[in-house]
Backbone as CSV, one residue per row, in Angstrom:
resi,resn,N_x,N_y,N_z,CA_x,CA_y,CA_z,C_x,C_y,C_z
1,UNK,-29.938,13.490,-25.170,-29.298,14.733,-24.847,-27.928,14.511,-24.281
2,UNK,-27.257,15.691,-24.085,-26.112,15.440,-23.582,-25.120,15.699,-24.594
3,UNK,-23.636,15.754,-24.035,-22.523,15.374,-24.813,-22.020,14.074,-25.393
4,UNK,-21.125,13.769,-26.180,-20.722,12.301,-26.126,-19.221,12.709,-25.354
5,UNK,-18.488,13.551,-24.833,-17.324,13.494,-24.335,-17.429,14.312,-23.293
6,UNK,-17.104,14.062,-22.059,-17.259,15.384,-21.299,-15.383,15.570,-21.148
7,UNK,-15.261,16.913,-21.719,-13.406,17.203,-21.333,-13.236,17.748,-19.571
8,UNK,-14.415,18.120,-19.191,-14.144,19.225,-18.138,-13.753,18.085,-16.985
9,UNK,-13.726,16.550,-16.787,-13.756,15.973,-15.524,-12.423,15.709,-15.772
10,UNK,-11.486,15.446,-14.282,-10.440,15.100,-14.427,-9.977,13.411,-14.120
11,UNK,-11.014,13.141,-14.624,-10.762,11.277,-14.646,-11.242,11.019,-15.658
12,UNK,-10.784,9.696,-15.844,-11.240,8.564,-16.672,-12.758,8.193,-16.321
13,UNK,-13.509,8.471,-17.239,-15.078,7.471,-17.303,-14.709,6.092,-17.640
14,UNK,-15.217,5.388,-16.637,-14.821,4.157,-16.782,-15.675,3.378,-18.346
15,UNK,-14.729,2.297,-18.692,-15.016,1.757,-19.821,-15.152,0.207,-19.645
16,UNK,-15.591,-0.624,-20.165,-15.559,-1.501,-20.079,-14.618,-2.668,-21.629
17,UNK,-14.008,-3.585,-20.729,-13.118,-4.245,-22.052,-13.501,-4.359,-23.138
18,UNK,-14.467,-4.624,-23.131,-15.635,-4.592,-25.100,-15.418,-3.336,-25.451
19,UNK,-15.629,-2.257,-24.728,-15.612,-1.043,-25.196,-14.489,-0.515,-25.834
20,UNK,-13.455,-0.718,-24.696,-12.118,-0.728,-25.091,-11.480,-1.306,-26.191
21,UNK,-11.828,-2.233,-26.933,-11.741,-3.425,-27.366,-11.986,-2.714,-28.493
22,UNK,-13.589,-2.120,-28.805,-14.069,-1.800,-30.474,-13.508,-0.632,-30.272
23,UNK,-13.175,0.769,-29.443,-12.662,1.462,-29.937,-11.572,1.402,-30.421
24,UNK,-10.461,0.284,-29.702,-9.190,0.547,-30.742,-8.673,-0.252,-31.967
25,UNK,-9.730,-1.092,-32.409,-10.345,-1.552,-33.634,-10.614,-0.397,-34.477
26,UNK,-11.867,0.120,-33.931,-12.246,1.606,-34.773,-11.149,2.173,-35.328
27,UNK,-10.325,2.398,-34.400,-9.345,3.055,-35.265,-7.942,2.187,-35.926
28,UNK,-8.307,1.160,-36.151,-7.538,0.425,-36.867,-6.429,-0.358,-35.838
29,UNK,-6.477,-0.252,-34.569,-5.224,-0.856,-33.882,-5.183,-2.217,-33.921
30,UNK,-5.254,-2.600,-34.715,-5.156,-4.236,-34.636,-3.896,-4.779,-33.466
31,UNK,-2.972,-4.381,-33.509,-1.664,-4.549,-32.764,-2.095,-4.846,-31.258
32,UNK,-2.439,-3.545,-30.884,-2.663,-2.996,-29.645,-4.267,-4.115,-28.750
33,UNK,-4.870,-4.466,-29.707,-5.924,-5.628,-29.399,-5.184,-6.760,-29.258
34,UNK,-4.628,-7.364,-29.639,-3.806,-8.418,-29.751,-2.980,-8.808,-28.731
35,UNK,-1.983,-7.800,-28.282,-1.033,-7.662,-27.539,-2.214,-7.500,-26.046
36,UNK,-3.385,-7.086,-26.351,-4.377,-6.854,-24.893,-4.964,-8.275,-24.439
37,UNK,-5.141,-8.905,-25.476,-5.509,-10.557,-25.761,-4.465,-11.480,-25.376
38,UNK,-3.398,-10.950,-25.091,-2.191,-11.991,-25.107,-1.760,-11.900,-24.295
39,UNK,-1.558,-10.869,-23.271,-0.523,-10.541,-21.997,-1.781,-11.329,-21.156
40,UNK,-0.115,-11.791,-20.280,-0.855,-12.461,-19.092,-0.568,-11.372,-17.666
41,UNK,-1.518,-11.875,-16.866,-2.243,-10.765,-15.994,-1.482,-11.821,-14.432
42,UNK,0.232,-12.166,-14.872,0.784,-12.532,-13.883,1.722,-11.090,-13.015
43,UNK,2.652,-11.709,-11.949,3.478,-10.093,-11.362,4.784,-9.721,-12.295
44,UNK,4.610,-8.668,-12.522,5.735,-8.271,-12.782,7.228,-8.383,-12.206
45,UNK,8.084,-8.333,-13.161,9.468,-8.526,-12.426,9.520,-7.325,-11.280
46,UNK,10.328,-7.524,-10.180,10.889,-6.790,-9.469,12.078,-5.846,-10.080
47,UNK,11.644,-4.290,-9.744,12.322,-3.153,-10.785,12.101,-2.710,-12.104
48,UNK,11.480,-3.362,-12.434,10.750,-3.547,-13.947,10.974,-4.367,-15.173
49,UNK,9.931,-4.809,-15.952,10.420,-5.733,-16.845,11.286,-4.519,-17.700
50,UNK,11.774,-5.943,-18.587,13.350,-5.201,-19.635,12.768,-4.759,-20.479
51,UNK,11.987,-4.723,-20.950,11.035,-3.933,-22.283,10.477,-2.565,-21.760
52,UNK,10.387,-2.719,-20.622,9.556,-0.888,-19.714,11.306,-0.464,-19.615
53,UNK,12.540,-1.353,-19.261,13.513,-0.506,-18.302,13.911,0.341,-19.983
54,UNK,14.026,-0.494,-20.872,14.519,-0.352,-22.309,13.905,0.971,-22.624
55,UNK,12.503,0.972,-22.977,12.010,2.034,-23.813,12.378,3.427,-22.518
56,UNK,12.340,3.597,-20.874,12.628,4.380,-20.327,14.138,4.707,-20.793
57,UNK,15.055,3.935,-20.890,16.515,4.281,-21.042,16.760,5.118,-22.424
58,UNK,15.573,5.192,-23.078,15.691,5.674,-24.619,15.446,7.028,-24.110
59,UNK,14.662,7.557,-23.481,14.934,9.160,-22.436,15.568,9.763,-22.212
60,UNK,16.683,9.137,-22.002,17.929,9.604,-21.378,19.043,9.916,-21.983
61,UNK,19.134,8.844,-23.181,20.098,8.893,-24.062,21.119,7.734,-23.734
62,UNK,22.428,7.530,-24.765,22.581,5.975,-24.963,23.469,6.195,-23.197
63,UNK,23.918,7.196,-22.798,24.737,6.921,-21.080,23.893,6.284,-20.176
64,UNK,22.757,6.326,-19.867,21.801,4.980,-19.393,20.957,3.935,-19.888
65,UNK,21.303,2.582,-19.443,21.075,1.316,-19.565,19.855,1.123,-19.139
66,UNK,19.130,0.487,-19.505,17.969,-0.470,-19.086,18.771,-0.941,-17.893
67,UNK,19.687,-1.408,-17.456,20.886,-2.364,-16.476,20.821,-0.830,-15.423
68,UNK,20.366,0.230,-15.704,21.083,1.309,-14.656,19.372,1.984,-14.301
69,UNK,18.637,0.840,-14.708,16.505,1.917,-14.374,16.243,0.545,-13.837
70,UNK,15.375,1.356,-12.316,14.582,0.612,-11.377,13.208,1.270,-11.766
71,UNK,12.088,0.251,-11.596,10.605,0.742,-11.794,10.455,0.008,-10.673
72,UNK,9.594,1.301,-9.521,8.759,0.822,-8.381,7.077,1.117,-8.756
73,UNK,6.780,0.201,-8.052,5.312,0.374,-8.289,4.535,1.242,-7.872
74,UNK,5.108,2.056,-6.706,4.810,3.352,-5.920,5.786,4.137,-5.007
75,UNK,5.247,5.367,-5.159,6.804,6.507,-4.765,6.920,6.091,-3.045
76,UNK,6.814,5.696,-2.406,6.802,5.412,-0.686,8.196,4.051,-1.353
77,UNK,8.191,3.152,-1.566,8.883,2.538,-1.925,10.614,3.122,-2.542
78,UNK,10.125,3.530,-3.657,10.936,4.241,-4.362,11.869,5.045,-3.643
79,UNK,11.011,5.993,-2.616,11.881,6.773,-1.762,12.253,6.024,-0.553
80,UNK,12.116,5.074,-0.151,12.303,4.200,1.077,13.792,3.413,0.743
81,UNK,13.709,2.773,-0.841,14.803,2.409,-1.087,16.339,3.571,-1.245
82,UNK,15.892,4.413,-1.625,16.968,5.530,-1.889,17.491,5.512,-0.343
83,UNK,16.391,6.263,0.505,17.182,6.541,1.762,17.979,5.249,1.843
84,UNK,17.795,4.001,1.930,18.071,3.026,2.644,19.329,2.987,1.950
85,UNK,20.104,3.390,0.210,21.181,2.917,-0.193,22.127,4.541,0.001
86,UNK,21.081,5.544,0.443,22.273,7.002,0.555,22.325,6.255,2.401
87,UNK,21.886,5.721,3.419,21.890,6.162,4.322,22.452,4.610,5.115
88,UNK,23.219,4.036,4.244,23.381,2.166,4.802,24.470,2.195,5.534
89,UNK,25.110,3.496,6.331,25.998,3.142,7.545,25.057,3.577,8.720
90,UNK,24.075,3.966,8.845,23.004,4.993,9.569,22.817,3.360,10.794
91,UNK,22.086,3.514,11.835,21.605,2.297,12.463,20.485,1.565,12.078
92,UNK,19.343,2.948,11.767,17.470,2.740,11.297,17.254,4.011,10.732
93,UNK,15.979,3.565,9.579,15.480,4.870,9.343,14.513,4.898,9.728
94,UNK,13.474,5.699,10.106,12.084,5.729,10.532,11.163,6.439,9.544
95,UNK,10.121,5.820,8.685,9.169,6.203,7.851,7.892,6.767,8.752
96,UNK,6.984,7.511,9.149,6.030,7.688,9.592,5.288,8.822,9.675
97,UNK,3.860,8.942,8.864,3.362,7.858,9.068,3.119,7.344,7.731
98,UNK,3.071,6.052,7.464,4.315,5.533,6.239,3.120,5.819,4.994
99,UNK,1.706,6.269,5.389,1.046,7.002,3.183,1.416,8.027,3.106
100,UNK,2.054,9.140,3.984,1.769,10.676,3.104,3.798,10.228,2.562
């Protein structure tokens, strides 16, 4: 019994890599298996690698560079750095309390 999809939850049902794996086989992704098989599961560059800054700069149109996009890994950051380059004659900034 049951459904095979439920649409109404607003998450991901978790899957497991096999799973993942034959569904995008199923649908022919050979590519996309491959490239999942091959990346290594080291850190990313700081700001983002050039292949994420690249395809973001295609957004925008040719007036921004991959050379002109930062990728943070989370918005507390993201906005921590901004203040810090609008606000670098200031003495301190004070974040708190530093998750919301």
């Amino acid at each position: 019994g049951g459904m095979p999809h439920s649409l109404s939850n607003s998450f991901a049902q978790p899957l497991s890599h096999a799973e993942l794996l034959e569904l995008s086989l199923a649908r022919g992704d050979h590519k996309l298996v491959e490239a999942f098989n091959s990346h290594t599961l080291g850190y990313t560059s700081n700001g983002g690698t050039l292949d994420l800054r690249e395809e973001i700069s295609k957004l925008y149109g040719p007036a921004i560079g991959a050379d002109n996009i930062l990728v943070f890994t989370g918005a507390q950051v993201a906005v921590q750095t901004a203040a810090f380059a609008l606000a670098r004659d200031c003495h301190s900034i004070t974040f708190t309390p530093g998750y919301q």
